[in-house]
PDB file of N, CA and C in Angstrom:
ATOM      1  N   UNK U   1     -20.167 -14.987  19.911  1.00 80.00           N
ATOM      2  CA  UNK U   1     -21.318 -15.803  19.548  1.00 80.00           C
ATOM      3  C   UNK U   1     -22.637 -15.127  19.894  1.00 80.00           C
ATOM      4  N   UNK U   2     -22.620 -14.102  19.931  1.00 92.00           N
ATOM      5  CA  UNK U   2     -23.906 -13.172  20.197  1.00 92.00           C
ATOM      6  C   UNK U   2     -24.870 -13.068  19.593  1.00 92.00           C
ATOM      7  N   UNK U   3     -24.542 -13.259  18.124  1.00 94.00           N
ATOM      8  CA  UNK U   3     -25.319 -13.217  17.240  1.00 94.00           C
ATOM      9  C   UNK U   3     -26.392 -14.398  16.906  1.00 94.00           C
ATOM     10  N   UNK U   4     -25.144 -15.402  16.564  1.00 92.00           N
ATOM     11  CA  UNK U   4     -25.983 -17.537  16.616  1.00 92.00           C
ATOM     12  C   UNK U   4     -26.863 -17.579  18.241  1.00 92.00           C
ATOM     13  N   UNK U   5     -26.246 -16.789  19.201  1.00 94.00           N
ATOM     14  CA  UNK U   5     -27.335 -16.914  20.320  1.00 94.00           C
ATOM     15  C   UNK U   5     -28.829 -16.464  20.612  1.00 94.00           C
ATOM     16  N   UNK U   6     -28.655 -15.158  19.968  1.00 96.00           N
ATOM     17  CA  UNK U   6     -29.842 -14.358  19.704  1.00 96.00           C
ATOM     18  C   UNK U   6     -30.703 -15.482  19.015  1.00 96.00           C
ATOM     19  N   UNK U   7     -30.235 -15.751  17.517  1.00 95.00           N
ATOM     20  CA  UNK U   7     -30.477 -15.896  16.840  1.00 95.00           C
ATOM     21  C   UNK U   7     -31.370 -17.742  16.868  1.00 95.00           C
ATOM     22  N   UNK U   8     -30.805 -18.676  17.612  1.00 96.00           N
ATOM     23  CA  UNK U   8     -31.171 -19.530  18.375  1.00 96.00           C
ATOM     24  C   UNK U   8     -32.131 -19.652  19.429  1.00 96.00           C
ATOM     25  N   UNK U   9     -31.969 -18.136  20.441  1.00 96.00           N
ATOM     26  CA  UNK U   9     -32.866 -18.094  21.349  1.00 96.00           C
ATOM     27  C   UNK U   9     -34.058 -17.826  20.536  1.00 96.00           C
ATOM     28  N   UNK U  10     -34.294 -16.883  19.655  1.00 97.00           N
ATOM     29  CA  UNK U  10     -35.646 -16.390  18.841  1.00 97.00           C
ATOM     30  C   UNK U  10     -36.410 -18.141  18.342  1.00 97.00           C
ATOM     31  N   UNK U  11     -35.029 -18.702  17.709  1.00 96.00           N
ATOM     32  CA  UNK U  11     -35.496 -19.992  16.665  1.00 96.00           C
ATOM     33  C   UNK U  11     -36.564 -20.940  18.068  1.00 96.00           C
ATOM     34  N   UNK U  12     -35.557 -21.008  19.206  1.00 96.00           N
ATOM     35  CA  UNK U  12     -36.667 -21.940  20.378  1.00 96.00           C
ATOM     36  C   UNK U  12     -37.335 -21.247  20.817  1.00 96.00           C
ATOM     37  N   UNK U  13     -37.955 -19.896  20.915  1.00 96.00           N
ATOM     38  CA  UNK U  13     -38.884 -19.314  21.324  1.00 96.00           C
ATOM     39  C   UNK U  13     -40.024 -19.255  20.250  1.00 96.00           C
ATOM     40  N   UNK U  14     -40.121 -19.489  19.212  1.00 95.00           N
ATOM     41  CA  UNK U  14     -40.851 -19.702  17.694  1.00 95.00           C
ATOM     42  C   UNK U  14     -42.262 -20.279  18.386  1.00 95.00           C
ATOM     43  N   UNK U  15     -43.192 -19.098  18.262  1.00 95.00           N
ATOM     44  CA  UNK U  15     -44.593 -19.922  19.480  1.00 95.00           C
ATOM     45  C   UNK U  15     -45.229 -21.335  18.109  1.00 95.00           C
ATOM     46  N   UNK U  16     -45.571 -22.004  18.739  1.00 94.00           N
ATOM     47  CA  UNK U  16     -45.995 -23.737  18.102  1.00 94.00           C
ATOM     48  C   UNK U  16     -46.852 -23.880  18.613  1.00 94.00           C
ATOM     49  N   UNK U  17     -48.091 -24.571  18.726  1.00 94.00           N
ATOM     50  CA  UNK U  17     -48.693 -25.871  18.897  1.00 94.00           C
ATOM     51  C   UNK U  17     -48.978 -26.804  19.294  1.00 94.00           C
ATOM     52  N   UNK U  18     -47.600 -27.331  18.080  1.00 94.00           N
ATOM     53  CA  UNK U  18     -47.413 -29.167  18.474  1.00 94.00           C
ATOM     54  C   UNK U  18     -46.005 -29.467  19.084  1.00 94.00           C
ATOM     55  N   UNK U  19     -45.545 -28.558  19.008  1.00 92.00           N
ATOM     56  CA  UNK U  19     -44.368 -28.841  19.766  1.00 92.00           C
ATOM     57  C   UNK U  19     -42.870 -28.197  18.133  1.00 92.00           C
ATOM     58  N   UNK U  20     -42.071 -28.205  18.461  1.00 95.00           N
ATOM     59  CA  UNK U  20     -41.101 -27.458  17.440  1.00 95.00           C
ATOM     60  C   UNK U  20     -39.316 -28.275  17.601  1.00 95.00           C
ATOM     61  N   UNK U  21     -38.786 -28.813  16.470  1.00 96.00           N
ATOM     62  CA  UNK U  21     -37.627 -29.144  16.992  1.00 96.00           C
ATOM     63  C   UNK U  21     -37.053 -28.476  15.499  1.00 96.00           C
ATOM     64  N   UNK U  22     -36.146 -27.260  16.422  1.00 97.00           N
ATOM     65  CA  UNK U  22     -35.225 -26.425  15.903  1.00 97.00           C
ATOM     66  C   UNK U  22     -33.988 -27.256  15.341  1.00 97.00           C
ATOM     67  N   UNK U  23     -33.516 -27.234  13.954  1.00 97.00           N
ATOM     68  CA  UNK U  23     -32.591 -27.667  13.316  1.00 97.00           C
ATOM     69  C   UNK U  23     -31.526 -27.123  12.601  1.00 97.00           C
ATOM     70  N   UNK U  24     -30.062 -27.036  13.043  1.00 97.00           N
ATOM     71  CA  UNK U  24     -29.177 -26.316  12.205  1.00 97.00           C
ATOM     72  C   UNK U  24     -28.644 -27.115  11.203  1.00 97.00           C
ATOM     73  N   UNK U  25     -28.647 -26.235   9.811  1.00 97.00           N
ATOM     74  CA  UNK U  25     -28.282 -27.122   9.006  1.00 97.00           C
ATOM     75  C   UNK U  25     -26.716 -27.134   8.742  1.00 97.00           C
ATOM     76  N   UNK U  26     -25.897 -27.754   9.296  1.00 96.00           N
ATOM     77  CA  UNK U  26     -24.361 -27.637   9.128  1.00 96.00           C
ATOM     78  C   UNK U  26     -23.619 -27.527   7.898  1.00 96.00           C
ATOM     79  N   UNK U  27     -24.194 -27.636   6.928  1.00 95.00           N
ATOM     80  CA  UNK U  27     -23.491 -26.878   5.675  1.00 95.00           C
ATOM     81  C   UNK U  27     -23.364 -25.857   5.550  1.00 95.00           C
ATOM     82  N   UNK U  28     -24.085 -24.842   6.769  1.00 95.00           N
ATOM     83  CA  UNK U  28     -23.800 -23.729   6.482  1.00 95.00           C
ATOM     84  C   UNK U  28     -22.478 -23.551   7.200  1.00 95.00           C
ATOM     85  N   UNK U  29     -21.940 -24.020   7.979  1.00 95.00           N
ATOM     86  CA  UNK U  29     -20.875 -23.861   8.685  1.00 95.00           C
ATOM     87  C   UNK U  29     -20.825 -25.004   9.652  1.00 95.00           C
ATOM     88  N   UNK U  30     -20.273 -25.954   8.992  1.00 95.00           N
ATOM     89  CA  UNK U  30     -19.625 -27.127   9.904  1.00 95.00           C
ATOM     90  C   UNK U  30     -18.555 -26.985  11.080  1.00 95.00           C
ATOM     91  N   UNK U  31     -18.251 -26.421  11.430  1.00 96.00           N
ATOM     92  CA  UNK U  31     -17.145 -25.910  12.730  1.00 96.00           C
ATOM     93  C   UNK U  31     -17.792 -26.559  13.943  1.00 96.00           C
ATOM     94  N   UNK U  32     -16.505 -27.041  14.126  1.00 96.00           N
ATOM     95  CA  UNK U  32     -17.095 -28.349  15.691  1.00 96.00           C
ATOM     96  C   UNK U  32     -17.751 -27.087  16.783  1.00 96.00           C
ATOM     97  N   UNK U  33     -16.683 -25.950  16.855  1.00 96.00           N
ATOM     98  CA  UNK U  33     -17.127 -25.196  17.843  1.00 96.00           C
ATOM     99  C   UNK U  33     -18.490 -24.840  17.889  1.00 96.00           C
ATOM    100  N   UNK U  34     -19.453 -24.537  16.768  1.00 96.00           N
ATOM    101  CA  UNK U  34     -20.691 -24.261  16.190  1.00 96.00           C
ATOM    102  C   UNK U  34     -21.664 -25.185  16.577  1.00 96.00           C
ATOM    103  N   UNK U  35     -21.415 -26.547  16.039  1.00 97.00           N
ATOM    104  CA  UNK U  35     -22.099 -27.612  15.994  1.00 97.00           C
ATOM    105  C   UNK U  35     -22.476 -27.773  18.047  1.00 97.00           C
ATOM    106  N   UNK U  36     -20.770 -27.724  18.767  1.00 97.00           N
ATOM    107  CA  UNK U  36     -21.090 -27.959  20.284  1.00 97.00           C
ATOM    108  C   UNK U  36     -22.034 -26.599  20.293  1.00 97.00           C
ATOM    109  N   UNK U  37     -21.878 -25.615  20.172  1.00 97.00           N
ATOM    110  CA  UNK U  37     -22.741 -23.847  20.659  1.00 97.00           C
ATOM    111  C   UNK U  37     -24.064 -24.677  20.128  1.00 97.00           C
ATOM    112  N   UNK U  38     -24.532 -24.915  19.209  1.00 97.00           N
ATOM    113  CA  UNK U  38     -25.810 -25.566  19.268  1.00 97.00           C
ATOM    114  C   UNK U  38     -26.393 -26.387  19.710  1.00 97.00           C
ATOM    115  N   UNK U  39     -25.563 -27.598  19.578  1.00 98.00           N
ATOM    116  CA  UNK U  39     -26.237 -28.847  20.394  1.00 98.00           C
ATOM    117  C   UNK U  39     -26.430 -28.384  22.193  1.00 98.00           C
ATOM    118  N   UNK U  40     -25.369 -27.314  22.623  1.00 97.00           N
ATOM    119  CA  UNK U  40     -25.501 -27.012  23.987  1.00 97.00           C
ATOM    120  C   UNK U  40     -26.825 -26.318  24.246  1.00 97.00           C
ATOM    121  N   UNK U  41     -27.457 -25.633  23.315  1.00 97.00           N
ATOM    122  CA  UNK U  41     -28.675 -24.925  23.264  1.00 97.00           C
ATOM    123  C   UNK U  41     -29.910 -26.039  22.772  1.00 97.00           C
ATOM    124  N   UNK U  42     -29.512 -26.845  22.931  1.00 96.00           N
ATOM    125  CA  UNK U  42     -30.712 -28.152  22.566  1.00 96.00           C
ATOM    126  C   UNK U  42     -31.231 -27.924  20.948  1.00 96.00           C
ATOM    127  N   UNK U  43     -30.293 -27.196  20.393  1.00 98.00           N
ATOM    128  CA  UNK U  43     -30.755 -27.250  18.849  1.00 98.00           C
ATOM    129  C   UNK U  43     -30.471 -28.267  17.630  1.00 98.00           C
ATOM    130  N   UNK U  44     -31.368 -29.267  17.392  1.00 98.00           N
ATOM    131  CA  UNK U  44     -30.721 -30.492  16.535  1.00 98.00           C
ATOM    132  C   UNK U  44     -30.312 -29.963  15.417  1.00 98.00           C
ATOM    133  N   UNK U  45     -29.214 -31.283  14.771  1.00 98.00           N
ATOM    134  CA  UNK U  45     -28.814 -30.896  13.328  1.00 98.00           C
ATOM    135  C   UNK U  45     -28.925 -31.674  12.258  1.00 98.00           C
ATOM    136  N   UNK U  46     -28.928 -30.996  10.833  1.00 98.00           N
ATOM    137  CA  UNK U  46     -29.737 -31.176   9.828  1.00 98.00           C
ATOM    138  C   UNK U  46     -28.319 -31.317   9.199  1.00 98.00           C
ATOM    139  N   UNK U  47     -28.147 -32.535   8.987  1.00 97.00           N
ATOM    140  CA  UNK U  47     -27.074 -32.891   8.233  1.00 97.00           C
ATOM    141  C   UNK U  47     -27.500 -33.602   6.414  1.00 97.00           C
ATOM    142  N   UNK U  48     -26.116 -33.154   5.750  1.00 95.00           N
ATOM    143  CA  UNK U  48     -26.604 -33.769   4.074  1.00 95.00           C
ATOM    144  C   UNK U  48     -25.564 -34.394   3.565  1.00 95.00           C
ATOM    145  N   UNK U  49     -24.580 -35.643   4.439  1.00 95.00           N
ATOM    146  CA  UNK U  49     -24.315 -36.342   4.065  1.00 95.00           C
ATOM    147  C   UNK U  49     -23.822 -37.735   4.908  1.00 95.00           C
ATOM    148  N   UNK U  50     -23.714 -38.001   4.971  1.00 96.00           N
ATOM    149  CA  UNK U  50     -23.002 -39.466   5.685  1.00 96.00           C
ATOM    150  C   UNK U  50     -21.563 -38.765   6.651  1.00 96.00           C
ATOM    151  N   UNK U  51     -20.881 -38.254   5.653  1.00 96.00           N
ATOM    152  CA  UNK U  51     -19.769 -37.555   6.258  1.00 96.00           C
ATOM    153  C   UNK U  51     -20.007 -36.403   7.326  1.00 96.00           C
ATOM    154  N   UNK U  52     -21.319 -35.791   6.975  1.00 97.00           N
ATOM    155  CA  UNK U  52     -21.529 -34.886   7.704  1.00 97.00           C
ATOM    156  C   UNK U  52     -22.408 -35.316   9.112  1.00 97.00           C
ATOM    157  N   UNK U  53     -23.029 -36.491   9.427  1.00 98.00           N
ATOM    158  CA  UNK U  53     -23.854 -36.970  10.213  1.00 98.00           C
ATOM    159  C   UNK U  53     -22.187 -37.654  11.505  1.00 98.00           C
ATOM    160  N   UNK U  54     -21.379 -38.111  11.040  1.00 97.00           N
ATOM    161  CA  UNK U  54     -20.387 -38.980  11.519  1.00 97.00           C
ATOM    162  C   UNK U  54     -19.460 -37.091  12.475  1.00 97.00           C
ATOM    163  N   UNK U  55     -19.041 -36.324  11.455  1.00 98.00           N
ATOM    164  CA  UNK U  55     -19.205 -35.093  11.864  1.00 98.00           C
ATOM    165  C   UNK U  55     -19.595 -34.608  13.297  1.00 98.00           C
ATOM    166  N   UNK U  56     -20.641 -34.524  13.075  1.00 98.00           N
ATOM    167  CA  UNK U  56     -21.707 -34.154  13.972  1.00 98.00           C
ATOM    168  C   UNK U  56     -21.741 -34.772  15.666  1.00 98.00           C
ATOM    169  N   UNK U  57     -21.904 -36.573  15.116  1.00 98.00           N
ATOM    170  CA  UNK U  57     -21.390 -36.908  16.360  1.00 98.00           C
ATOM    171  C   UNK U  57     -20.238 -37.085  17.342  1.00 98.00           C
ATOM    172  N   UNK U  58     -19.169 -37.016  16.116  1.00 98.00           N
ATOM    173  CA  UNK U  58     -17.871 -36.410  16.389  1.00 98.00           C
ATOM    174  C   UNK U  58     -17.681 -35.011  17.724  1.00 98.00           C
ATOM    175  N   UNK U  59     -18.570 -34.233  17.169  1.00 98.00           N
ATOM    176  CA  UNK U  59     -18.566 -33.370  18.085  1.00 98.00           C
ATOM    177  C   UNK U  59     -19.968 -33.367  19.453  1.00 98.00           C
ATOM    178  N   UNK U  60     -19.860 -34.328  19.593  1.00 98.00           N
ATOM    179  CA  UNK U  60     -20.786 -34.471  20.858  1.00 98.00           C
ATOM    180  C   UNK U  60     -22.721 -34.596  20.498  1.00 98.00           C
ATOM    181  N   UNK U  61     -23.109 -34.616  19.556  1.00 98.00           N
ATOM    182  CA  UNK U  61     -24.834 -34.022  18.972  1.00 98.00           C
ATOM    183  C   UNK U  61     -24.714 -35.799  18.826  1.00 98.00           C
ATOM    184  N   UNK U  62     -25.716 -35.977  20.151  1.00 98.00           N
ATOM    185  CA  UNK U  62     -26.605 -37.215  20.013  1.00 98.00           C
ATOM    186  C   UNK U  62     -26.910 -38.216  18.674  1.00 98.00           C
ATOM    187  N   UNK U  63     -26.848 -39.318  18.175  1.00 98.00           N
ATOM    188  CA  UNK U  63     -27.438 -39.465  16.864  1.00 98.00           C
ATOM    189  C   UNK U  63     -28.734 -39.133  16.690  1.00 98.00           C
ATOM    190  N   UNK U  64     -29.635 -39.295  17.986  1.00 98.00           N
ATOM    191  CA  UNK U  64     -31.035 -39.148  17.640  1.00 98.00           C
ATOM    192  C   UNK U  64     -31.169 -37.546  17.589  1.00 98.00           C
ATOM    193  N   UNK U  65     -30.105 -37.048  17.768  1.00 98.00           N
ATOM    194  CA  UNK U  65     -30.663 -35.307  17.839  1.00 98.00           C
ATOM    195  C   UNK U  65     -30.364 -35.214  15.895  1.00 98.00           C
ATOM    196  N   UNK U  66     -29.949 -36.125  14.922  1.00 98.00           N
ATOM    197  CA  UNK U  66     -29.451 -35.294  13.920  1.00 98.00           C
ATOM    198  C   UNK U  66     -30.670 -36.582  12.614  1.00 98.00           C
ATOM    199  N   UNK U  67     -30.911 -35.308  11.977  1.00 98.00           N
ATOM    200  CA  UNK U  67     -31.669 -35.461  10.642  1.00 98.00           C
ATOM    201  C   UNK U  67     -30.794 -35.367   9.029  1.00 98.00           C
ATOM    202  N   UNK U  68     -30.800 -37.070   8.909  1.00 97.00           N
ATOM    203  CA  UNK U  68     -30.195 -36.750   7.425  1.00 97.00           C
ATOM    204  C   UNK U  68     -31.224 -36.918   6.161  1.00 97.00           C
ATOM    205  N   UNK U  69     -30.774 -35.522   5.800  1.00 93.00           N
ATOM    206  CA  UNK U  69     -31.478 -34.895   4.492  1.00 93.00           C
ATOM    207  C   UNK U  69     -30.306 -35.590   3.557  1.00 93.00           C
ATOM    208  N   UNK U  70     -30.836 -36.236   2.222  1.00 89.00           N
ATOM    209  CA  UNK U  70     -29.762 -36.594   1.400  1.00 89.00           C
ATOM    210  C   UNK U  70     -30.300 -37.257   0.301  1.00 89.00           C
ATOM    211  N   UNK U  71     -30.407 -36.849  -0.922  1.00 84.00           N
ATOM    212  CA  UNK U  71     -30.202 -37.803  -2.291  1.00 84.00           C
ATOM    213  C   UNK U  71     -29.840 -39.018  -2.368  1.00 84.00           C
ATOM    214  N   UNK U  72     -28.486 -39.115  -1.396  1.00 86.00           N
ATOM    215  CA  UNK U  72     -27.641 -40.112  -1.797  1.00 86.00           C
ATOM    216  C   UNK U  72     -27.147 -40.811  -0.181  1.00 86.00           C
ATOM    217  N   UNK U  73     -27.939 -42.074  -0.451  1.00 89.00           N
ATOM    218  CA  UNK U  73     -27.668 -42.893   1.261  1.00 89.00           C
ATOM    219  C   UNK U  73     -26.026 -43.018   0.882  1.00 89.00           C
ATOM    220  N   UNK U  74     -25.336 -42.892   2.449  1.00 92.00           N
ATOM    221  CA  UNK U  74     -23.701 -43.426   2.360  1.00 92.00           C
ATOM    222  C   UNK U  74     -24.059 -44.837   2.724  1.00 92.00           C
ATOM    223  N   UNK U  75     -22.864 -45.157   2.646  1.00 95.00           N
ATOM    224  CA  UNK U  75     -22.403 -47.062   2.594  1.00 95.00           C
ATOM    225  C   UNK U  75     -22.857 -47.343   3.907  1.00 95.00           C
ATOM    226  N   UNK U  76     -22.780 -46.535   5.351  1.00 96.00           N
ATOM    227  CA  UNK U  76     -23.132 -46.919   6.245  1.00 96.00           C
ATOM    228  C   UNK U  76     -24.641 -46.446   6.579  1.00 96.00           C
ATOM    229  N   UNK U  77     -25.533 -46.211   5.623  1.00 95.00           N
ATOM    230  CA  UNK U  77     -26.762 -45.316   5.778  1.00 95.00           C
ATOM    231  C   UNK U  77     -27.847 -46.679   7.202  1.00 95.00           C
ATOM    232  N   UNK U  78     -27.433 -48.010   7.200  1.00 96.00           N
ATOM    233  CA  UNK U  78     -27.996 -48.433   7.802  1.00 96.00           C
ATOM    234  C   UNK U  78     -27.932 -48.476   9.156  1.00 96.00           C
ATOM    235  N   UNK U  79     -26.390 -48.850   9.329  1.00 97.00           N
ATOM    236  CA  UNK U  79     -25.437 -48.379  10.710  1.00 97.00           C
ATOM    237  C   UNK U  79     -25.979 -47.097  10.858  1.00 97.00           C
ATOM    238  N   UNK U  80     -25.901 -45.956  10.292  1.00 97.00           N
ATOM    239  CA  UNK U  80     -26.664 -44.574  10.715  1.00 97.00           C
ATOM    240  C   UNK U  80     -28.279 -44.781  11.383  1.00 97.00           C
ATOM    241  N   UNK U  81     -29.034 -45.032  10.774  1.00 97.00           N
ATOM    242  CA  UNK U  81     -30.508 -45.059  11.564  1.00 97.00           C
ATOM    243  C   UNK U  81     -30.347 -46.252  12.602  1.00 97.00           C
ATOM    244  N   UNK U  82     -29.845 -47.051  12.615  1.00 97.00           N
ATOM    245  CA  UNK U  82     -29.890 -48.035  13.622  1.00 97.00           C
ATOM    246  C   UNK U  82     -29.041 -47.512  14.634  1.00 97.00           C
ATOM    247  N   UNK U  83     -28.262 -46.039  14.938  1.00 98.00           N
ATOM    248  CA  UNK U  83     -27.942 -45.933  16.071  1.00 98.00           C
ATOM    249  C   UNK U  83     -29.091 -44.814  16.182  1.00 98.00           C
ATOM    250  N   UNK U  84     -30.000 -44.535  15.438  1.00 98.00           N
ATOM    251  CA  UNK U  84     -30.987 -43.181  15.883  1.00 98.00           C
ATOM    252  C   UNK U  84     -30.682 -42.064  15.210  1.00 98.00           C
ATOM    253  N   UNK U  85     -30.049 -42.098  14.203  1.00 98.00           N
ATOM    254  CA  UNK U  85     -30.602 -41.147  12.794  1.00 98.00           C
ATOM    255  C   UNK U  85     -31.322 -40.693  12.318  1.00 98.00           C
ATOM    256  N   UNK U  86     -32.262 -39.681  12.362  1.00 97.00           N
ATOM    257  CA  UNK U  86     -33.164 -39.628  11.398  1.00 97.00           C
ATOM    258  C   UNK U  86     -33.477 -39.568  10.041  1.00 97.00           C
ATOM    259  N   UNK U  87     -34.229 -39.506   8.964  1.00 94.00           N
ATOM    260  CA  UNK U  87     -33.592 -39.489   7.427  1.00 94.00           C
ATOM    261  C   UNK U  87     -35.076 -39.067   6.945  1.00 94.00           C
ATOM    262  N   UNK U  88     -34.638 -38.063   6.434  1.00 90.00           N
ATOM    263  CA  UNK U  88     -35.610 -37.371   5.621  1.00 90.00           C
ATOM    264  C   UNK U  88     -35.596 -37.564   4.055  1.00 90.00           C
ATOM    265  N   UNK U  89     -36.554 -38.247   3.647  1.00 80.00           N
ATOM    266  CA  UNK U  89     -36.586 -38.559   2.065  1.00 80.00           C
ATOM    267  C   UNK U  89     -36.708 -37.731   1.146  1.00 80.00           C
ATOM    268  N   UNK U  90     -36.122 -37.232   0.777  1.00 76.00           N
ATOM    269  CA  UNK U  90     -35.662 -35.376   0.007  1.00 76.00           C
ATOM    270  C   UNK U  90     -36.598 -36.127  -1.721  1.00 76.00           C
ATOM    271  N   UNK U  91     -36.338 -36.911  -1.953  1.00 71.00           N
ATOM    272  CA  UNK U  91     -36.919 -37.389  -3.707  1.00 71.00           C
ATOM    273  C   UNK U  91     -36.753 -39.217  -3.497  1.00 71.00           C
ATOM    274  N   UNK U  92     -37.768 -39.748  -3.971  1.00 66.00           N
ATOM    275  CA  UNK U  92     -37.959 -41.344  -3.849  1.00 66.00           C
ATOM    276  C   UNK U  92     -37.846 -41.330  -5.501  1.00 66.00           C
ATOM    277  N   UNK U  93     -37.078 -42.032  -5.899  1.00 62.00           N
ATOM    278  CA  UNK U  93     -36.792 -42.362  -7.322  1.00 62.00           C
ATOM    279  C   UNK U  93     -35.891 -43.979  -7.713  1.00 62.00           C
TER     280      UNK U  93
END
């Protein structure tokens, strides 16, 4: 994991401002082992589906640490923000 570490340490060292919250987006590689190597590095995740947010906390990542990006709310999209979801409105249509 030398590489996602580097590669993580650079992402929270990223000089800011206002402050910076680093986000992996797990489609690139959903692997629980991945998801824990990040969340252990305080890096939130950027999930894009219902399945993938449930995922996530599956493997230990806070609800309030994870941002769902998505087209399409799942059946439980309300149960999701009401435990501390975030939801990013990708297109209002």
């Amino acid at each position: 994991l030398a590489k996602p570490e580097k590669a993580a340490d650079e992402c929270l060292a990223f000089p800011n401002a206002y402050g910076l919250t680093v986000r992996y987006a797990m489609k690139a590689c959903p692997n629980g082992s991945i998801l824990k190597f990040f969340n252990k590095k305080g890096i939130h995740i950027d999930a894009s589906s219902g399945f993938e947010v449930r995922r996530a906390m599956t493997m230990g990542v806070p609800a309030e640490n994870i941002s769902l990006s998505t087209q399409e709310l799942p059946a439980d999209f309300a149960e999701l923000v009401d435990m501390g979801v975030k939801v990013n409105a990708c297109s209002v249509s």
